[in-house]
mmCIF file of C-alpha atoms in Angstrom:
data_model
loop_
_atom_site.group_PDB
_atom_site.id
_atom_site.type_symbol
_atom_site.label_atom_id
_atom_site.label_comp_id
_atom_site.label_asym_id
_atom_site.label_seq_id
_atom_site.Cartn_x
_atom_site.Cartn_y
_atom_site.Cartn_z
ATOM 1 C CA UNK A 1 0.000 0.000 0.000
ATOM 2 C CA UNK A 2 3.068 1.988 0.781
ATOM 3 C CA UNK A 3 4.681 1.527 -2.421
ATOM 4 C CA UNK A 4 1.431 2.181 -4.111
ATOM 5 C CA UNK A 5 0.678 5.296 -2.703
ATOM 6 C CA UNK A 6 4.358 6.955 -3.133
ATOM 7 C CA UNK A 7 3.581 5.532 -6.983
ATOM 8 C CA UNK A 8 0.580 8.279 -7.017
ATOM 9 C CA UNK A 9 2.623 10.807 -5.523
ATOM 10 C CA UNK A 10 5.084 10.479 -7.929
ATOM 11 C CA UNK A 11 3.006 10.312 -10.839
ATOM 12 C CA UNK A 12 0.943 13.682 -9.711
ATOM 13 C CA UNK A 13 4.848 15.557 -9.238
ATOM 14 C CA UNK A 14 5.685 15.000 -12.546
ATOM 15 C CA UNK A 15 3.126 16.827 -14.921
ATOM 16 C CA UNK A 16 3.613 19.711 -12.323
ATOM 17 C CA UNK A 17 7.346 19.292 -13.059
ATOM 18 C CA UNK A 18 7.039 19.116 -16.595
ATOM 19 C CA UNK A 19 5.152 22.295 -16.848
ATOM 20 C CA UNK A 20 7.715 24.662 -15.209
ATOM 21 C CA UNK A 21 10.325 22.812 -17.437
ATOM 22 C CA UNK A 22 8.580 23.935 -20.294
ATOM 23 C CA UNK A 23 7.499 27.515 -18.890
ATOM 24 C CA UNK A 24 10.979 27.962 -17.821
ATOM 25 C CA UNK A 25 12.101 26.962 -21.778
ATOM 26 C CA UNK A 26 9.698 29.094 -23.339
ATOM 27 C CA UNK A 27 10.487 32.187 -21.146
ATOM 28 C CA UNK A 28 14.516 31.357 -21.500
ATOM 29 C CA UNK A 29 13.636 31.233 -25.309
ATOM 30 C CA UNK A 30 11.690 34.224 -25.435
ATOM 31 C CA UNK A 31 14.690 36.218 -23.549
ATOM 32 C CA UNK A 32 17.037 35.253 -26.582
ATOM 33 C CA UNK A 33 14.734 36.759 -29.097
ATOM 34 C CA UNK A 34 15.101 40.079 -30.036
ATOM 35 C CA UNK A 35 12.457 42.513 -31.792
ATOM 36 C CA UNK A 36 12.830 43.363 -35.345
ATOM 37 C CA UNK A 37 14.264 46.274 -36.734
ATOM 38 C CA UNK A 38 12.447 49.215 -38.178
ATOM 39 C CA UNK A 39 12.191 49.618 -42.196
ATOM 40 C CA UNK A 40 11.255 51.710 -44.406
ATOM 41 C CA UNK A 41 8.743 50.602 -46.976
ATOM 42 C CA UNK A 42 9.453 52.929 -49.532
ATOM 43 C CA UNK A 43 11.627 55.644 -51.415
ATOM 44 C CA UNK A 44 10.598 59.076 -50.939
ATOM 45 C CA UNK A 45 9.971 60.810 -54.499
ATOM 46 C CA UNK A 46 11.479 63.836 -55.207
ATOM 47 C CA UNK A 47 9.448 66.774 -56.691
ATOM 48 C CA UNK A 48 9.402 70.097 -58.358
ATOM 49 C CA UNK A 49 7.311 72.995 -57.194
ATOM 50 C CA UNK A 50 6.732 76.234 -58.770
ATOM 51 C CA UNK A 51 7.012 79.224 -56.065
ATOM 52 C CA UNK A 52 4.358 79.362 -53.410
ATOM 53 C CA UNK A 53 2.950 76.314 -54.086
ATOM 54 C CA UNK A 54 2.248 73.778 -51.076
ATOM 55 C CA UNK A 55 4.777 70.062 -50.590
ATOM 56 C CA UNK A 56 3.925 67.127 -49.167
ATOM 57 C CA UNK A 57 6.791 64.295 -48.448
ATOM 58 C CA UNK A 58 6.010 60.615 -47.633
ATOM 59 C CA UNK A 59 8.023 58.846 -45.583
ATOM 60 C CA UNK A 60 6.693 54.930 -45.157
ATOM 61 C CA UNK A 61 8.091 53.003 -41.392
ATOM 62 C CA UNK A 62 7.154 49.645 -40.999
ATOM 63 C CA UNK A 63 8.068 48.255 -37.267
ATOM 64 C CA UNK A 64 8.940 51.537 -36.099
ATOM 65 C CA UNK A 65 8.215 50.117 -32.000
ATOM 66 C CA UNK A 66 9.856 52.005 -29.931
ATOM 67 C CA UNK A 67 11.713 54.485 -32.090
ATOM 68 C CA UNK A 68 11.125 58.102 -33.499
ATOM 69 C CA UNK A 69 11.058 59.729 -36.988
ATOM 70 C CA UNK A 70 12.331 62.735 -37.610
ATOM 71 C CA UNK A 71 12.755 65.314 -40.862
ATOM 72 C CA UNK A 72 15.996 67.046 -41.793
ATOM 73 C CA UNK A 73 16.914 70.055 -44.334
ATOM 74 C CA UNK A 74 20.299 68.510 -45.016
ATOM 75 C CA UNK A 75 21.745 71.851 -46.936
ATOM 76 C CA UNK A 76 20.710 73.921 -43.259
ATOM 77 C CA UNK A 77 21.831 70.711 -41.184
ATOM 78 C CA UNK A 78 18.349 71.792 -39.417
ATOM 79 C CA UNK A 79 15.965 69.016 -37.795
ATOM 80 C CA UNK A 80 12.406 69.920 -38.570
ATOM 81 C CA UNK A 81 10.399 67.447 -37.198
ATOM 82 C CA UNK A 82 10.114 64.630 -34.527
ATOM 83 C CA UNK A 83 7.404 62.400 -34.118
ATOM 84 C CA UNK A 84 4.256 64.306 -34.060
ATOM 85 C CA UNK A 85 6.363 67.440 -32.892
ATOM 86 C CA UNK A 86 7.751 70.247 -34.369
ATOM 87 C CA UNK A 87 10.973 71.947 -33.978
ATOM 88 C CA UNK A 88 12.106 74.261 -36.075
ATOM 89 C CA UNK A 89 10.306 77.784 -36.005
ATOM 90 C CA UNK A 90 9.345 77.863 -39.314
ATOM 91 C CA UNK A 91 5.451 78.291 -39.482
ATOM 92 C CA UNK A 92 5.392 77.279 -43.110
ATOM 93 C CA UNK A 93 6.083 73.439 -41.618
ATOM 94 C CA UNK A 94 4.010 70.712 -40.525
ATOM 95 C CA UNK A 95 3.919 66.872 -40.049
ATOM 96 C CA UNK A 96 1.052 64.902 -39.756
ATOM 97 C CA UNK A 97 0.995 60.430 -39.040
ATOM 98 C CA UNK A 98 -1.082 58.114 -40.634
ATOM 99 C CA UNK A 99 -1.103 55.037 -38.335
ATOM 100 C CA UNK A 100 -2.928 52.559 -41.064
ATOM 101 C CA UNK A 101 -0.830 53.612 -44.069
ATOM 102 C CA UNK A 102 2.640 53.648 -41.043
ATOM 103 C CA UNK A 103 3.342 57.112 -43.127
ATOM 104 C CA UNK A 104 5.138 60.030 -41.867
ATOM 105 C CA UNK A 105 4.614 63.288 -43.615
ATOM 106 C CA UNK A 106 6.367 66.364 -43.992
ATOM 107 C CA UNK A 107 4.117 69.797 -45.275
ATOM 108 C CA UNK A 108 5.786 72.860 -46.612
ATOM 109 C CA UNK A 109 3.454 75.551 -47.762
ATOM 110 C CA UNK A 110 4.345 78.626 -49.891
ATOM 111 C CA UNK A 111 7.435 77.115 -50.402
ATOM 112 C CA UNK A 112 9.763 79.409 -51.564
ATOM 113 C CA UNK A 113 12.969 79.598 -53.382
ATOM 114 C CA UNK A 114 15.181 78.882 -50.264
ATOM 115 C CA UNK A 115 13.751 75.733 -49.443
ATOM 116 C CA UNK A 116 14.915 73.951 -51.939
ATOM 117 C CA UNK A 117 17.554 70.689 -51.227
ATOM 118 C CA UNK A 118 17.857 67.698 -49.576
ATOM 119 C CA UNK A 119 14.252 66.671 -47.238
ATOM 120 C CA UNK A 120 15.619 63.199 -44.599
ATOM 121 C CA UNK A 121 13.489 60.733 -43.125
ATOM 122 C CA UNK A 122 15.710 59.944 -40.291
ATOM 123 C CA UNK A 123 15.166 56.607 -37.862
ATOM 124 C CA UNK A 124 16.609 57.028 -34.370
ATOM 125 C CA UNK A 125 18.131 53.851 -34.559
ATOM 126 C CA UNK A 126 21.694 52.538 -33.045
ATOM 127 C CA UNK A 127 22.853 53.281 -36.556
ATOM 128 C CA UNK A 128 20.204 55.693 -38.067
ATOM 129 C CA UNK A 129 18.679 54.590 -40.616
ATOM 130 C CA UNK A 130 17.748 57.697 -43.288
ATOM 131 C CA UNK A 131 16.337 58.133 -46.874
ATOM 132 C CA UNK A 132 16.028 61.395 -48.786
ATOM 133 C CA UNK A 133 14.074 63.437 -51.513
ATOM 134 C CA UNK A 134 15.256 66.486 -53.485
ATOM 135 C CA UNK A 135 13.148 69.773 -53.733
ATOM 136 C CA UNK A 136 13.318 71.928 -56.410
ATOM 137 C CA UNK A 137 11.368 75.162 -56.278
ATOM 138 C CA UNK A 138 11.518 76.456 -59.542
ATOM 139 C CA UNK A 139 11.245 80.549 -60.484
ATOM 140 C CA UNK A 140 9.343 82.068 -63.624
ATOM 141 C CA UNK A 141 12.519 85.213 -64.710
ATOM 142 C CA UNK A 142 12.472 88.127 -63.471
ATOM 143 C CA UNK A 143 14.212 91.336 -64.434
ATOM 144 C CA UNK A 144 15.823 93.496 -62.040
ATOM 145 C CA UNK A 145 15.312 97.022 -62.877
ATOM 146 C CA UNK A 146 17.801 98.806 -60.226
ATOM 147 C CA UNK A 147 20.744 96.607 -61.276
ATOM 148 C CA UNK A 148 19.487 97.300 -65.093
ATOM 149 C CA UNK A 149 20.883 99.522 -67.349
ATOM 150 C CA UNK A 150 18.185 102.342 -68.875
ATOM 151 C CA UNK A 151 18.012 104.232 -71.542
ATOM 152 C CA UNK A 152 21.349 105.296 -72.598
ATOM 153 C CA UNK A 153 22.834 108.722 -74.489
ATOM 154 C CA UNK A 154 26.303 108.373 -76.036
ATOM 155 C CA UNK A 155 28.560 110.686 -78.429
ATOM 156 C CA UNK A 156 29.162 108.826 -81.692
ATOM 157 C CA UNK A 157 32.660 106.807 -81.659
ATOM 158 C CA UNK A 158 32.402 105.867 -77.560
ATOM 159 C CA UNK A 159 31.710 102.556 -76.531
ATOM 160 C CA UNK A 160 28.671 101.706 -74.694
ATOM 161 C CA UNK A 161 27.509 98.964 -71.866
ATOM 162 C CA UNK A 162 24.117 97.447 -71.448
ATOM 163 C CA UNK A 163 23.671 95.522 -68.531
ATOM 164 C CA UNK A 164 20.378 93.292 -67.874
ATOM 165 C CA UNK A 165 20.454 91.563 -64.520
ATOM 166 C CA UNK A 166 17.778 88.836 -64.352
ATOM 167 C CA UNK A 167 17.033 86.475 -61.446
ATOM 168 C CA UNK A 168 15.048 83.093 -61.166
ATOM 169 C CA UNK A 169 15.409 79.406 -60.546
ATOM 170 C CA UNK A 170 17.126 77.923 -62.765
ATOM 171 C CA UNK A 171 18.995 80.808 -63.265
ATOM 172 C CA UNK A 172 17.660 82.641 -66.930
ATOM 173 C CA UNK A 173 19.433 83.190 -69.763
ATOM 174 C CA UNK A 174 19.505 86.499 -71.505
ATOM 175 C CA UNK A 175 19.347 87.290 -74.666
ATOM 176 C CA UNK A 176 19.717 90.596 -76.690
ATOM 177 C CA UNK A 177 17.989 91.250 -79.542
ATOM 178 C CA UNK A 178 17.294 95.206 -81.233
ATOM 179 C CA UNK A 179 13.679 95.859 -81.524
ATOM 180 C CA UNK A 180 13.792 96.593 -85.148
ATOM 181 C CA UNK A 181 15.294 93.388 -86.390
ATOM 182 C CA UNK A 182 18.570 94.732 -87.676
ATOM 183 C CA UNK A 183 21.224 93.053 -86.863
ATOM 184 C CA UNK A 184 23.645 93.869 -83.421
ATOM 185 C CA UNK A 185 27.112 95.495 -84.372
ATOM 186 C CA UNK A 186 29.292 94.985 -81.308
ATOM 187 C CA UNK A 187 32.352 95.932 -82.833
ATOM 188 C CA UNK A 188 34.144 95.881 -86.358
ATOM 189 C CA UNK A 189 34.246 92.713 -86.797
ATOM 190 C CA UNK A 190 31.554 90.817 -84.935
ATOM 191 C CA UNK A 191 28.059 91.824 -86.122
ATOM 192 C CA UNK A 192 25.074 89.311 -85.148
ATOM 193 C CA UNK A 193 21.761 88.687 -84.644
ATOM 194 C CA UNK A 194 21.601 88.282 -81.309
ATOM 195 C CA UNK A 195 23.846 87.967 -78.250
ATOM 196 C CA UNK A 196 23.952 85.814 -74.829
ATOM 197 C CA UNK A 197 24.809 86.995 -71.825
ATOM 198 C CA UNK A 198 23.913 89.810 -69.498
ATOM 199 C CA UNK A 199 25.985 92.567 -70.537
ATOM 200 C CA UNK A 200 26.170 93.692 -73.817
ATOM 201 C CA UNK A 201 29.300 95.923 -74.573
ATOM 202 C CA UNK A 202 29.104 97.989 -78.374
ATOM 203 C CA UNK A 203 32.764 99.636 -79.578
ATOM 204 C CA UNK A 204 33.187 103.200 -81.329
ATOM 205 C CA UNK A 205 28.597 103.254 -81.559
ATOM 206 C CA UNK A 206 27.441 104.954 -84.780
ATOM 207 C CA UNK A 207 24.610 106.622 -85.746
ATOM 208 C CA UNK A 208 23.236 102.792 -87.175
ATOM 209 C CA UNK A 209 23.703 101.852 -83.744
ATOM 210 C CA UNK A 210 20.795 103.831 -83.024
ATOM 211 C CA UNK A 211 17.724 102.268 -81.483
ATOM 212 C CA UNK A 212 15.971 100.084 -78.789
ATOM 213 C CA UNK A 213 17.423 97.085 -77.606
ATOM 214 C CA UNK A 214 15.568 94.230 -76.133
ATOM 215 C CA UNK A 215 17.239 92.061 -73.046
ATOM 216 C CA UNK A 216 15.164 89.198 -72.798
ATOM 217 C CA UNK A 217 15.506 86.795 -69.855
ATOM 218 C CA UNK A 218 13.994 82.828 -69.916
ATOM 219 C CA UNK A 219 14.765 80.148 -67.919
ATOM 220 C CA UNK A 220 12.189 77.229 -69.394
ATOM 221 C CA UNK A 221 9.249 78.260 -66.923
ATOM 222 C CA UNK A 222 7.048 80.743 -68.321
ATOM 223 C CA UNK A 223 6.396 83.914 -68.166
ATOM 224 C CA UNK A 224 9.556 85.049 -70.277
ATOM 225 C CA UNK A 225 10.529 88.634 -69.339
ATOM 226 C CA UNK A 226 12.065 91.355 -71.185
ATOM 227 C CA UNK A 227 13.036 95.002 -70.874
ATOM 228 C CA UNK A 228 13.545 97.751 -73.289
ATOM 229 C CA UNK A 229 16.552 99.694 -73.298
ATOM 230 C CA UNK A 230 16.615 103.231 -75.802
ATOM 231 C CA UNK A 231 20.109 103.722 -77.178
ATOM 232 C CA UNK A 232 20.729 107.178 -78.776
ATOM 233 C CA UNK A 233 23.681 108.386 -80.468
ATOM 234 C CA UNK A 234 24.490 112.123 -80.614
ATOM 235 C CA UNK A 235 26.532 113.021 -83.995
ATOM 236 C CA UNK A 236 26.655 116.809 -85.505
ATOM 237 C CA UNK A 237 24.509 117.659 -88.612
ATOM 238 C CA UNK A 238 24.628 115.850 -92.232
ATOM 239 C CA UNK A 239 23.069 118.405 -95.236
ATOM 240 C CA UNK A 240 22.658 116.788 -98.523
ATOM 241 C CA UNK A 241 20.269 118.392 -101.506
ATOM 242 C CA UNK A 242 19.094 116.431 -104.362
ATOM 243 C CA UNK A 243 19.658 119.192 -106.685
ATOM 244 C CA UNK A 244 21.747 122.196 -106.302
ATOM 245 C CA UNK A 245 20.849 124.110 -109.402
ATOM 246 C CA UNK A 246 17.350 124.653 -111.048
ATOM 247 C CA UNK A 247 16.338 126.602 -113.551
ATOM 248 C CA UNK A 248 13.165 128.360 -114.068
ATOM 249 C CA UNK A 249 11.749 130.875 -116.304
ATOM 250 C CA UNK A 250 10.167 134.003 -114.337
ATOM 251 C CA UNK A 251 7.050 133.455 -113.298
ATOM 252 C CA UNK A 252 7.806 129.853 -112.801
ATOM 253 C CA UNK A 253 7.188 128.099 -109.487
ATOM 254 C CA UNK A 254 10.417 126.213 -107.722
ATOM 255 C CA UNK A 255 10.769 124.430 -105.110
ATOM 256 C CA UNK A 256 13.961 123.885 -103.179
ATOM 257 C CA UNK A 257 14.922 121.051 -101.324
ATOM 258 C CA UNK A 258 17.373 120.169 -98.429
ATOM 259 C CA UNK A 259 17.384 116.645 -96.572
ATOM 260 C CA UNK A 260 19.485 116.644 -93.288
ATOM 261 C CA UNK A 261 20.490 114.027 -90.411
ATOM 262 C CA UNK A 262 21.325 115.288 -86.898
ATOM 263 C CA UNK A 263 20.959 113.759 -83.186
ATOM 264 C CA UNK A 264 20.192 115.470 -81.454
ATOM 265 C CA UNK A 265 17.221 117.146 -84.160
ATOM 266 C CA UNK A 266 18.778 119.776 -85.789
ATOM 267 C CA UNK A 267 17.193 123.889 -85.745
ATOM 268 C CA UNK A 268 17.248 123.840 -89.811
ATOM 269 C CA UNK A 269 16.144 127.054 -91.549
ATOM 270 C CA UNK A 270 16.674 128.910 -95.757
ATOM 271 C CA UNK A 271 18.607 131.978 -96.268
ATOM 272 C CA UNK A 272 18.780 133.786 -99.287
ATOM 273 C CA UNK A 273 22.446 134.971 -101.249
ATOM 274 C CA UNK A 274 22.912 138.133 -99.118
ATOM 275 C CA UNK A 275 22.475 136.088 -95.893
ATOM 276 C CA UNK A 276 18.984 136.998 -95.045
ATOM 277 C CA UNK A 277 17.069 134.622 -93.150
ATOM 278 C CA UNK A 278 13.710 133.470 -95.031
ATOM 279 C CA UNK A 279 11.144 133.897 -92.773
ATOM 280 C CA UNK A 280 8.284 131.930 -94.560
ATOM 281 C CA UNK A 281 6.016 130.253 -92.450
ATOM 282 C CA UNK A 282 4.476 127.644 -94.812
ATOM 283 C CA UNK A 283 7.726 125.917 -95.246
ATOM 284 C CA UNK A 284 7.242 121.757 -95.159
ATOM 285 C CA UNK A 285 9.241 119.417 -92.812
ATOM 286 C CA UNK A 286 8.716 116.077 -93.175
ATOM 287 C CA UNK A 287 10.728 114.261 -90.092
ATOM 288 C CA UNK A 288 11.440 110.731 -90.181
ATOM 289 C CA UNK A 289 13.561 109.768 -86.911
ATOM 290 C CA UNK A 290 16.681 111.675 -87.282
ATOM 291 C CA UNK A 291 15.955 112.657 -90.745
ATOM 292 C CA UNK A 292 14.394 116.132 -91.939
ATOM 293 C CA UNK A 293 13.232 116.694 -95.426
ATOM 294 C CA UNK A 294 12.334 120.363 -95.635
ATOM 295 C CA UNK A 295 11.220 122.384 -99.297
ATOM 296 C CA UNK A 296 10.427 126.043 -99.034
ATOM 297 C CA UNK A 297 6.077 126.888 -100.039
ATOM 298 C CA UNK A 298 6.731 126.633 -103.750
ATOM 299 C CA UNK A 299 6.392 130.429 -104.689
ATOM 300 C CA UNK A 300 6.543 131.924 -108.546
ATOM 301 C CA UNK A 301 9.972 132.972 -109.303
ATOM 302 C CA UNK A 302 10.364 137.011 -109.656
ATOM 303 C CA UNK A 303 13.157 138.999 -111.872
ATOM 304 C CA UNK A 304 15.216 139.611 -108.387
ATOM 305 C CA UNK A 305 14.972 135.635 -107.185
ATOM 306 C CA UNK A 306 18.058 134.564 -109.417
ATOM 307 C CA UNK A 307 20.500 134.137 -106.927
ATOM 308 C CA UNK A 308 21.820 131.544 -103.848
ATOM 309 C CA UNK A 309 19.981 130.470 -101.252
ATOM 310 C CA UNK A 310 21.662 128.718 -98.811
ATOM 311 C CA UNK A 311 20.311 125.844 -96.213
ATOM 312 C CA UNK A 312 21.680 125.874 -92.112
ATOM 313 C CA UNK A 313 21.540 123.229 -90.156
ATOM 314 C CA UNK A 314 22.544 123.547 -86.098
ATOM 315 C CA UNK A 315 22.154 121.032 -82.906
ATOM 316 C CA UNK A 316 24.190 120.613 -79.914
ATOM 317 C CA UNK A 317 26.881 119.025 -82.035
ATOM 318 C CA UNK A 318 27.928 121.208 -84.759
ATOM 319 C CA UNK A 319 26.635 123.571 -86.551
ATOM 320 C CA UNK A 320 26.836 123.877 -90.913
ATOM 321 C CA UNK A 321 25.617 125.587 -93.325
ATOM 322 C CA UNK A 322 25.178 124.031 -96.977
ATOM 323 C CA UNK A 323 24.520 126.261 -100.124
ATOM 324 C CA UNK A 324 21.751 125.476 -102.434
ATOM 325 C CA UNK A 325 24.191 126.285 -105.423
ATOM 326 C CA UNK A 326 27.908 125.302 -105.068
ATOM 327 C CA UNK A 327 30.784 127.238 -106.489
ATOM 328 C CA UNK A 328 30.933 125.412 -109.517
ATOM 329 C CA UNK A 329 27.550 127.434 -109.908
ATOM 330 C CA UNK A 330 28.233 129.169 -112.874
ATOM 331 C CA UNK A 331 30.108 126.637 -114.602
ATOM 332 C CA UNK A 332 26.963 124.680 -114.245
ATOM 333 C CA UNK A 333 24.729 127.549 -115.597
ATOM 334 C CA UNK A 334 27.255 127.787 -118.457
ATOM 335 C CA UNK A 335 26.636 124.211 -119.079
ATOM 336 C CA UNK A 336 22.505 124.529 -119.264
ATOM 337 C CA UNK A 337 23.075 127.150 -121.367
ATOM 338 C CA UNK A 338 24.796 125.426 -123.783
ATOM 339 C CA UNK A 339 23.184 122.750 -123.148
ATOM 340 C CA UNK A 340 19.861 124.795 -124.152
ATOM 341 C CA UNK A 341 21.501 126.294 -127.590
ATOM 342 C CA UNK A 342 22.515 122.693 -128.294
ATOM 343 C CA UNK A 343 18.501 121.389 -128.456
ATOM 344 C CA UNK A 344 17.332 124.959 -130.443
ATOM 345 C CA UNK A 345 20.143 123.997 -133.174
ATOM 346 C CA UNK A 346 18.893 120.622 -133.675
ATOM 347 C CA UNK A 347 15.221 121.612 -133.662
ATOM 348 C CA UNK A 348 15.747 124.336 -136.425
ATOM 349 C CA UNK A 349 17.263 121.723 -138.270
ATOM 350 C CA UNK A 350 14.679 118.998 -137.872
ATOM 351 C CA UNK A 351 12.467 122.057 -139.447
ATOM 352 C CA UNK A 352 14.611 122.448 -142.293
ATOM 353 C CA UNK A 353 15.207 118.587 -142.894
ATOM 354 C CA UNK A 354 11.778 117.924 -142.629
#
């Protein structure tokens, strides 16, 4: 009975004693394993912004546990974020957690030109673990007037610089192109159609120099820009008549003509042989640019109007005078003359042949 009963003891230890065995193995077990380390599930895509527009970044954690994620500006070496907290003072930035999707993101509004760069997702991990996306906040041109040449006055044979400063991101290119069409001279030997680069130097400017000159600034994200820049060229006066001696028979009407060229515009006015100034109100100018065409009110030639009358031309320049007849005059009046006998010969002899 003895023997029996220690035999039921023995057997009712043993279960008891198997249990903490195994309890003991599962909890020795289950000190040996360790958690699993965090990952990200995803890359974080870069993007491209125009100015003032609002960024989101994604940043994907799977078995985050116990850890922390946190945004960086690499380029500033500033931490923005971490966890649901944020650090820097910049009111522009946010970060918001979506627990189903295990997402992180980072929210810059009116993002501006100064944010672009580098954007982390940074674990807090014994060796951090971190993945990055580039922004680029891109800049429509823009021209800066106060670092911009204006309009520009030169004396003819100086050398001239335009300067167009233009700012954006990318950075623009500028271009220079004259409003007219015609083609760029920036110095004897290089003429083209249009030239790169933000200053535009001209050698020894002429008169055909003269004009407006476009700087025109693009960087591939519209608007393109552009500014207008007046170029004037100061050079004394140029007379030139298309005839300088007419004949007419008395009571004939004339008219005299005198084209000049001048910048600035030239004071142009007629005098007569004995210097007299010909004060006739109805005389035409027709101005075109620096040009002047001018012709006296045709008037009917009297017995006392054979003689000179001379043309004067003044600006800040020079001044010159031009006469209408040159001193070949009378050579030339010999020649019409002649020239007249010649054609009364041949016509009395047509009469007599005929």
């Amino acid at each position: 009975m003895e023997r029996m009963a220690g035999a039921a003891e023995h057997h009712s230890i043993c279960p008891i004693l198997v249990r903490l065995w195994l309890l003991f193995t599962i909890f020795h077990h289950a000190q040996g394993v360790k958690p699993r380390d965090p990952s990200f599930l995803s890359e974080i895509q870069n993007q491209t912004v125009s100015e003032g527009r609002t960024v989101k970044f994604a940043c994907r954690v799977d078995n985050l546990g116990i850890h922390k994620v946190a945004w960086i500006h690499y380029e500033n070496s500033a931490i923005l974020t971490v966890s649901n907290h944020v650090i820097t003072r910049n009111e522009r930035i946010t970060v918001s957690h979506d627990k189903h999707q295990k997402t992180w993101y980072l929210h810059i509004s009116d993002v501006r030109e100064t944010d672009t760069g580098k954007y982390m997702c940074q674990i807090n991990t014994a060796s951090a673990m971190t993945i990055a996306g580039y922004l680029t906040v891109v800049v429509p041109p823009d021209i800066v007037d106060n670092e911009s040449t204006g309009d520009v006055i030169a004396q003819e044979g100086n050398d001239i610089k335009l300067r167009c400063r233009a700012r954006g991101s990318p950075r623009p290119t500028v271009i220079w192109k004259r409003e007219d069409g015609e083609s760029i001279t920036v110095n004897k030997s290089t003429t083209v159609t249009e030239y790169q680069g933000e200053v535009l130097r001209l050698s020894k400017v002429s008169r055909m120099d003269m004009g407006a000159y476009l700087c025109i600034a693009s960087n591939g994200h519209p608007p393109t820009v552009s500014k207008r820049i007046l170029v004037s060229v100061d050079f004394p006066p140029m007379l030139w008549i298309p005839h300088q001696l007419i004949g007419a028979a008395q009571g004939q009407t004339v008219v005299l003509e005198c084209f000049t060229e001048a910048h600035p515009t030239s004071l142009n006015y007629w005098t007569r042989g004995d210097g007299n100034m010909i004060y006739d109100s109805d005389q035409v100018w027709d101005k075109s640019e620096n040009r002047t065409h001018k012709r006296p009110n045709p008037q009917a030639v009297s017995g006392k109007d054979g003689e000179e009358e001379e043309i004067y031309a003044t600006n800040e320049e020079r001044s010159l005078n031009l006469p209408a007849v040159d001193e070949s005059s009378a050579a030339s009046r010999l020649l019409c003359s002649l020239h007249l006998f010649l054609l009364l010969v041949a016509a009395l002899l047509r009469d007599r042949l005929f």
